[in-house]
Amino acid sequence: MEHVISCLVENKSGVLSRVAGLFSGRGYNIDTLCVAPTQDANVSRMTIVCRGDDRIIEQIIKQLNKLIDVIKVTDMTAEEHVERELVLIKVACTAATRADIIQLVNVFRARIIDVDLKTLTVEVVGDSRKVEALIELMRSFGIRELVRTGRVAILRG
Amino acid sequence: MVFGYPGGAVLDIFDQINRSKKIRFILTRHEQGATHMADGYARTTGKPGVVLVTSGPGATNTITGLATAYMDSVPLVCICGQVPTAVIGNDAFQEADTSGISRPVTKHNYLVKTVAELPRVLKEAFYIANTGRPGPVLIDLPKDVQQATLKDYSYPKKIEMVTYRPTYEGNPRQIKRAAEVIEKATRPLLYCGGGVVRSLAHEEVLALAERCEIPVTTTLLGLGSFPETHPLALHMLGMHGTQYANHAMHECDCLIAVGARFDDRVTGKLAEFAPNCRSSIIHIDIDPTSISKNVPVTVPIVGDCKRVLTQLLEIIKPKKHPEWLAQVAEWKKQYPLRYKQDDELRPQFVVEKIYEVTRGEAIITTEVGQNQMWAAHYYLYTRPRTFVSSGGLGTMGYGFPAAIGAQVAHPDKIVIDIAGDGSIQMNIQETATAVLNNLPVIVCILNNRYLGMVRQWQEMFYGRNYSAVDLGRPMDEKGRPTDGLPDDVPLYVPDFVKLAEAYGALGRRITRKDDVAPAIEWAIKARRPVFLEFLVTREENVFPMIPAGASVKQMIGGLA
Ligand SMILES: Cc1cc2nc3c(=O)[nH]c(=O)nc-3n(C[C@H](O)[C@H](O)[C@H](O)COP(=O)(O)OP(=O)(O)OC[C@H]3O[C@@H](n4cnc5c(N)ncnc54)[C@H](O)[C@@H]3O)c2cc1C
Ligand SMILES: Cc1ncc(C[n+]2csc(CCOP(=O)(O)OP(=O)(O)O)c2C)c(N)n1
Ligand SMILES: [Mg+2]
């Protein structure tokens, strides 16, 4: 099963490679990884989306906790939380398709952030269901480039 | 106590080392040797071993030693020189990304960028290495940081790390549950590992075993955690464990694992491991990641084994298990460890004699391979920290430098490396270190002229197709060399006796059973580094054996 693991770490050089090395060294799969500082500049948050059965996820959490630079590990999947991802899609367009694309973008409450004659660049923010759905729709027009941040998550309340 | 080797990037530290009155420095002949020496020192004292080497090749030469220590949870602090901070990343002379290379084989590592952080880093490094689950810590120290001066230097007295707080005390609720599970059991078994040796919980193990009549088996690294001369001792379990230990593991209805990590050499096929303990495995370990990693555990207890066992002993009631003990005794009688008794000089006999002559009071280190298993089988360990071996990584070349490190820590003890002829050649250069520092380590080479353990696998599982395991010259059936080399090339090299002498150590070759005990006595009396080369039967196998990934049912007993 897919899990979203949120990990507070010390904001130091080398921490990212420790975490990445843990996953590669022990053969765990990372789907996405997103890192940035928190409200405290000395602390960063890593949001890791990974897969595995319960035993593997338990090991991943324990192994992360064991790293000296890791402050706190939370398995968000087990709790009430909100997830978001930002995706930029550069989609091919012609005079004929432009209006259709803009309409879909509006339905999804996404935005057009760049326009030229042959492409439109769309920015969409949402949970994975929403962004996947829009990406799927855009495919029929021809996606030229796709950039995703990977998911971030926060506990409710 | 520091073991190491100098070079350009650590000149400044060495400039101080030889002025210091407090630091004893041992110059080795290879950085790998230094790490294993520090490791042998640490395993026999419980104190962290310290290594000091230069950047680049000096640092990369420590990696095997760090990995060895990491796998077996040994506290080391390894300080490596590094190129100046200004040129890091520029492929400078003797630059290596030491923190990158060492990350997967250390508990933690540091690249020190300013001298201001150095006191804290040093304090943390020793603290991390030797608390919780111990392990090696590396400090990468750029040359400019070594040269910088620090005003108001003060070494922190106390240490508080927010992100690193090992658990020592066991959870009382879990301990109560453990007591209940043990009290319900009719066929309990204690399975003790390196954690017991590490925390010196041997007295608590003995007390629990005797109070509740629980037989005790140990892992390779747990040897010495329970007196092997005790009637409840089942000796080592696992791939090359005793048949009685493995039978007991298969039949027990409650397993109490103490500081052991359910290694695959121990469990064999996981689906068939301890089949009667599905809801009665208690696991005491200081590292949460060891618990339920390979085998699901019923009562996990995170904590130091000595403290947890002490807590358990406060509440657990005495119990008798006459039928179970009778069964275990029957197995011990039926399937003792044994080897062929005849006039040939067999390696098992040599180890038995080492035990007899030293009365079990030596510190034994081992190399890796058959020699290691015979050292585990035929010498009875009664005290922790008297058996020193590379278990997890299985590093050939470990035993000799580890013996040197142990001898440094225990100058008055007899320290013996039980060695294979292959392994000993991997760090033989440290003979110079032993001789020049007057460290009377005894190396007992069980010379079968084979990479014996590999040969055994080729014999058993690869149809006797011996490939790259003969350490001598290739010969035909009549024993004539077939390689066309000049006649004066010996049938095997080196001549270990001459080699010992070349280094200023003593050497003796033994070919007959009767000469074994006198040779060992002679070596002990010499109080100098000695090589005893025993020319043993070449194709001896280590039995019993459970093939890799198999279960107790596929155990091969050996001698009929
Ligand atoms: C050729 C060869 C053959 C081998 N055959 C066998 C064999 O037949 N049988 C066998 O047993 N081994 C064998 N081994 C060794 C094997 O590979 C493992 O190294 C060994 O089984 C591990 O022992 P352990 O479980 O005691 O773990 P260790 O590696 O010693 O781990 C110790 C455990 O204790 C914990 N711990 C540490 N300190 C404390 C503390 N203070 N309190 C509580 N817990 C603590 C650690 O977290 C860890 O989980 C062989 C090795 C080689 C090279
Ligand atoms: C550094 C290293 N290389 C290779 C191996 C694989 N290996 C395990 S045992 C063994 C043979 C050891 O031979 P020897 O030291 O003569 O011991 P014996 O088994 O003959 O007693 C080898 C090659 C290893 N464990 N370590
Ligand atoms: Mg050999």
mmCIF file of C-alpha atoms in Angstrom, chain B residues 136-338:
data_model
loop_
_atom_site.group_PDB
_atom_site.id
_atom_site.type_symbol
_atom_site.label_atom_id
_atom_site.label_comp_id
_atom_site.label_asym_id
_atom_site.label_seq_id
_atom_site.Cartn_x
_atom_site.Cartn_y
_atom_site.Cartn_z
ATOM 1 C CA PRO B 136 31.267 3.281 14.207
ATOM 2 C CA VAL B 137 31.226 7.063 13.785
ATOM 3 C CA LEU B 138 33.468 8.829 11.302
ATOM 4 C CA ILE B 139 34.760 12.371 11.518
ATOM 5 C CA ASP B 140 36.049 13.884 8.303
ATOM 6 C CA LEU B 141 38.408 16.640 9.334
ATOM 7 C CA PRO B 142 39.703 19.095 6.718
ATOM 8 C CA LYS B 143 43.254 20.249 7.058
ATOM 9 C CA ASP B 144 42.411 23.927 7.539
ATOM 10 C CA VAL B 145 40.122 23.032 10.426
ATOM 11 C CA GLN B 146 42.983 21.120 12.030
ATOM 12 C CA GLN B 147 45.223 24.135 11.643
ATOM 13 C CA ALA B 148 42.740 26.696 12.919
ATOM 14 C CA THR B 149 42.959 27.831 16.522
ATOM 15 C CA LEU B 150 39.956 27.990 18.725
ATOM 16 C CA LYS B 151 39.747 30.663 21.369
ATOM 17 C CA ASP B 152 38.024 29.548 24.576
ATOM 18 C CA TYR B 153 38.226 25.861 23.821
ATOM 19 C CA SER B 154 36.037 23.877 26.111
ATOM 20 C CA TYR B 155 35.162 20.252 25.727
ATOM 21 C CA PRO B 156 31.480 19.841 26.570
ATOM 22 C CA LYS B 157 31.032 17.853 29.778
ATOM 23 C CA LYS B 158 27.481 16.812 29.232
ATOM 24 C CA ILE B 159 25.584 16.092 26.141
ATOM 25 C CA GLU B 160 21.965 16.373 25.229
ATOM 26 C CA MET B 161 20.816 15.501 21.746
ATOM 27 C CA VAL B 162 17.220 16.160 20.850
ATOM 28 C CA THR B 163 17.227 13.790 17.926
ATOM 29 C CA TYR B 164 19.066 10.896 19.519
ATOM 30 C CA ARG B 165 17.791 9.411 22.750
ATOM 31 C CA PRO B 166 18.257 5.673 23.083
ATOM 32 C CA THR B 167 15.874 3.768 25.330
ATOM 33 C CA TYR B 168 17.450 1.790 28.143
ATOM 34 C CA GLU B 169 14.617 1.053 30.540
ATOM 35 C CA GLY B 170 12.074 -1.502 29.375
ATOM 36 C CA ASN B 171 8.371 -0.726 29.365
ATOM 37 C CA PRO B 172 6.987 -2.286 32.610
ATOM 38 C CA ARG B 173 3.742 -3.369 30.946
ATOM 39 C CA GLN B 174 5.638 -5.279 28.290
ATOM 40 C CA ILE B 175 7.898 -6.816 30.908
ATOM 41 C CA LYS B 176 4.841 -8.004 32.800
ATOM 42 C CA ARG B 177 3.466 -9.544 29.619
ATOM 43 C CA ALA B 178 6.799 -11.230 29.002
ATOM 44 C CA ALA B 179 6.717 -12.739 32.483
ATOM 45 C CA GLU B 180 3.237 -14.092 31.812
ATOM 46 C CA VAL B 181 4.264 -15.654 28.517
ATOM 47 C CA ILE B 182 7.326 -17.257 30.118
ATOM 48 C CA GLU B 183 5.307 -18.565 33.059
ATOM 49 C CA LYS B 184 2.805 -20.184 30.706
ATOM 50 C CA ALA B 185 5.482 -21.922 28.617
ATOM 51 C CA THR B 186 6.353 -25.578 28.992
ATOM 52 C CA ARG B 187 9.342 -25.599 26.617
ATOM 53 C CA PRO B 188 11.021 -22.169 26.889
ATOM 54 C CA LEU B 189 14.336 -21.317 25.238
ATOM 55 C CA LEU B 190 16.703 -18.386 25.726
ATOM 56 C CA TYR B 191 18.439 -17.170 22.552
ATOM 57 C CA CYS B 192 21.240 -14.754 23.450
ATOM 58 C CA GLY B 193 23.259 -12.611 21.098
ATOM 59 C CA GLY B 194 25.900 -9.946 20.916
ATOM 60 C CA GLY B 195 23.715 -7.533 22.902
ATOM 61 C CA VAL B 196 24.229 -9.622 26.046
ATOM 62 C CA VAL B 197 27.994 -9.565 25.596
ATOM 63 C CA ARG B 198 27.866 -5.873 24.896
ATOM 64 C CA SER B 199 25.822 -4.955 28.000
ATOM 65 C CA LEU B 200 27.398 -7.606 30.236
ATOM 66 C CA ALA B 201 23.975 -9.051 31.038
ATOM 67 C CA HIS B 202 25.432 -12.539 31.433
ATOM 68 C CA GLU B 203 24.683 -12.758 35.152
ATOM 69 C CA GLU B 204 21.069 -11.807 34.594
ATOM 70 C CA VAL B 205 20.768 -14.386 31.809
ATOM 71 C CA LEU B 206 22.188 -17.040 34.104
ATOM 72 C CA ALA B 207 19.811 -16.052 36.897
ATOM 73 C CA LEU B 208 16.790 -16.208 34.617
ATOM 74 C CA ALA B 209 17.870 -19.510 33.082
ATOM 75 C CA GLU B 210 18.384 -21.126 36.462
ATOM 76 C CA ARG B 211 15.304 -19.696 38.119
ATOM 77 C CA CYS B 212 12.940 -20.815 35.359
ATOM 78 C CA GLU B 213 14.902 -23.826 34.080
ATOM 79 C CA ILE B 214 15.397 -22.432 30.604
ATOM 80 C CA PRO B 215 18.063 -23.863 28.322
ATOM 81 C CA VAL B 216 20.246 -21.259 26.602
ATOM 82 C CA THR B 217 21.566 -21.118 23.080
ATOM 83 C CA THR B 218 23.716 -18.299 21.758
ATOM 84 C CA THR B 219 24.563 -16.845 18.383
ATOM 85 C CA LEU B 220 28.116 -16.726 17.126
ATOM 86 C CA LEU B 221 28.456 -13.217 18.537
ATOM 87 C CA GLY B 222 26.677 -14.253 21.724
ATOM 88 C CA LEU B 223 29.359 -16.812 22.609
ATOM 89 C CA GLY B 224 30.478 -16.100 26.159
ATOM 90 C CA SER B 225 27.153 -14.643 27.213
ATOM 91 C CA PHE B 226 26.322 -17.924 28.960
ATOM 92 C CA PRO B 227 28.859 -20.383 30.385
ATOM 93 C CA GLU B 228 29.135 -23.164 27.827
ATOM 94 C CA THR B 229 30.142 -25.540 30.584
ATOM 95 C CA HIS B 230 26.750 -25.130 32.266
ATOM 96 C CA PRO B 231 24.221 -28.006 32.004
ATOM 97 C CA LEU B 232 21.643 -25.614 30.510
ATOM 98 C CA ALA B 233 24.028 -24.547 27.716
ATOM 99 C CA LEU B 234 23.055 -25.581 24.210
ATOM 100 C CA HIS B 235 25.973 -23.751 22.595
ATOM 101 C CA MET B 236 25.661 -22.051 19.240
ATOM 102 C CA LEU B 237 22.574 -22.352 17.066
ATOM 103 C CA GLY B 238 22.042 -21.684 13.385
ATOM 104 C CA MET B 239 23.583 -22.761 10.116
ATOM 105 C CA HIS B 240 26.570 -24.336 11.834
ATOM 106 C CA GLY B 241 24.965 -24.575 15.225
ATOM 107 C CA THR B 242 24.705 -27.728 17.282
ATOM 108 C CA GLN B 243 21.952 -30.154 16.430
ATOM 109 C CA TYR B 244 20.572 -29.952 19.960
ATOM 110 C CA ALA B 245 20.331 -26.168 19.834
ATOM 111 C CA ASN B 246 18.553 -26.271 16.518
ATOM 112 C CA HIS B 247 16.203 -29.024 17.661
ATOM 113 C CA ALA B 248 15.413 -27.037 20.772
ATOM 114 C CA MET B 249 14.683 -23.995 18.623
ATOM 115 C CA HIS B 250 12.352 -26.048 16.483
ATOM 116 C CA GLU B 251 10.502 -27.582 19.423
ATOM 117 C CA CYS B 252 10.389 -24.772 21.973
ATOM 118 C CA ASP B 253 7.027 -23.169 22.707
ATOM 119 C CA CYS B 254 8.432 -19.862 23.956
ATOM 120 C CA LEU B 255 11.462 -18.032 22.664
ATOM 121 C CA ILE B 256 13.181 -15.315 24.650
ATOM 122 C CA ALA B 257 15.550 -13.448 22.336
ATOM 123 C CA VAL B 258 17.980 -11.214 24.178
ATOM 124 C CA GLY B 259 20.204 -8.826 22.204
ATOM 125 C CA ALA B 260 20.089 -11.016 19.107
ATOM 126 C CA ARG B 261 18.890 -9.926 15.721
ATOM 127 C CA PHE B 262 17.362 -12.996 14.026
ATOM 128 C CA ASP B 263 20.091 -13.124 11.402
ATOM 129 C CA ASP B 264 19.524 -15.412 8.417
ATOM 130 C CA ARG B 265 22.449 -17.622 9.504
ATOM 131 C CA VAL B 266 20.335 -18.283 12.587
ATOM 132 C CA THR B 267 16.772 -18.480 11.338
ATOM 133 C CA GLY B 268 17.313 -20.348 8.080
ATOM 134 C CA LYS B 269 14.026 -20.574 6.227
ATOM 135 C CA LEU B 270 11.853 -17.993 7.986
ATOM 136 C CA ALA B 271 8.559 -19.803 7.396
ATOM 137 C CA GLU B 272 9.799 -22.804 9.362
ATOM 138 C CA PHE B 273 11.679 -20.981 12.093
ATOM 139 C CA ALA B 274 10.528 -21.755 15.657
ATOM 140 C CA PRO B 275 7.124 -22.991 14.453
ATOM 141 C CA ASN B 276 5.664 -23.427 17.940
ATOM 142 C CA CYS B 277 6.327 -19.847 18.984
ATOM 143 C CA ARG B 278 3.957 -17.932 16.736
ATOM 144 C CA SER B 279 2.432 -16.172 19.727
ATOM 145 C CA SER B 280 5.209 -16.522 22.244
ATOM 146 C CA ILE B 281 8.351 -14.746 21.037
ATOM 147 C CA ILE B 282 9.763 -12.182 23.425
ATOM 148 C CA HIS B 283 12.440 -9.933 21.992
ATOM 149 C CA ILE B 284 14.601 -7.637 24.081
ATOM 150 C CA ASP B 285 16.700 -5.296 21.969
ATOM 151 C CA ILE B 286 17.933 -1.752 22.285
ATOM 152 C CA ASP B 287 17.322 -1.036 18.616
ATOM 153 C CA PRO B 288 13.662 -0.910 17.540
ATOM 154 C CA THR B 289 14.664 -1.735 13.957
ATOM 155 C CA SER B 290 15.960 -5.140 15.065
ATOM 156 C CA ILE B 291 12.542 -6.041 16.422
ATOM 157 C CA SER B 292 10.101 -7.730 14.050
ATOM 158 C CA LYS B 293 12.489 -7.119 11.153
ATOM 159 C CA ASN B 294 12.669 -10.754 10.077
ATOM 160 C CA VAL B 295 10.409 -12.573 12.512
ATOM 161 C CA PRO B 296 7.163 -11.130 13.915
ATOM 162 C CA VAL B 297 7.475 -10.766 17.677
ATOM 163 C CA THR B 298 4.744 -11.192 20.297
ATOM 164 C CA VAL B 299 6.256 -9.171 23.118
ATOM 165 C CA PRO B 300 8.701 -6.522 21.856
ATOM 166 C CA ILE B 301 10.747 -4.861 24.576
ATOM 167 C CA VAL B 302 12.975 -1.980 23.545
ATOM 168 C CA GLY B 303 15.734 -1.466 26.075
ATOM 169 C CA ASP B 304 19.134 -2.483 27.339
ATOM 170 C CA CYS B 305 19.202 -6.233 28.027
ATOM 171 C CA LYS B 306 20.832 -5.896 31.398
ATOM 172 C CA ARG B 307 18.256 -3.445 32.677
ATOM 173 C CA VAL B 308 15.302 -5.219 31.137
ATOM 174 C CA LEU B 309 16.370 -8.597 32.517
ATOM 175 C CA THR B 310 16.865 -7.013 35.925
ATOM 176 C CA GLN B 311 13.322 -5.664 35.751
ATOM 177 C CA LEU B 312 12.051 -9.057 34.642
ATOM 178 C CA LEU B 313 13.871 -10.858 37.434
ATOM 179 C CA GLU B 314 12.088 -8.654 39.956
ATOM 180 C CA ILE B 315 8.745 -10.167 39.055
ATOM 181 C CA ILE B 316 9.221 -13.552 37.466
ATOM 182 C CA LYS B 317 8.437 -16.644 39.543
ATOM 183 C CA PRO B 318 10.571 -19.780 39.597
ATOM 184 C CA LYS B 319 9.454 -22.657 37.441
ATOM 185 C CA LYS B 320 10.447 -26.250 36.766
ATOM 186 C CA HIS B 321 10.530 -27.944 33.378
ATOM 187 C CA PRO B 322 11.747 -31.470 34.076
ATOM 188 C CA GLU B 323 10.382 -33.031 30.890
ATOM 189 C CA TRP B 324 11.768 -30.342 28.641
ATOM 190 C CA LEU B 325 15.189 -30.458 30.289
ATOM 191 C CA ALA B 326 15.210 -34.238 29.990
ATOM 192 C CA GLN B 327 14.412 -33.936 26.295
ATOM 193 C CA VAL B 328 17.152 -31.382 25.780
ATOM 194 C CA ALA B 329 19.648 -33.511 27.669
ATOM 195 C CA GLU B 330 18.679 -36.469 25.506
ATOM 196 C CA TRP B 331 19.414 -34.465 22.343
ATOM 197 C CA LYS B 332 22.731 -33.368 23.761
ATOM 198 C CA LYS B 333 23.640 -36.976 24.371
ATOM 199 C CA GLN B 334 22.361 -38.170 21.040
ATOM 200 C CA TYR B 335 23.919 -35.485 18.825
ATOM 201 C CA PRO B 336 27.149 -34.221 20.329
ATOM 202 C CA LEU B 337 29.605 -32.236 18.235
ATOM 203 C CA ARG B 338 32.086 -34.749 16.903
#
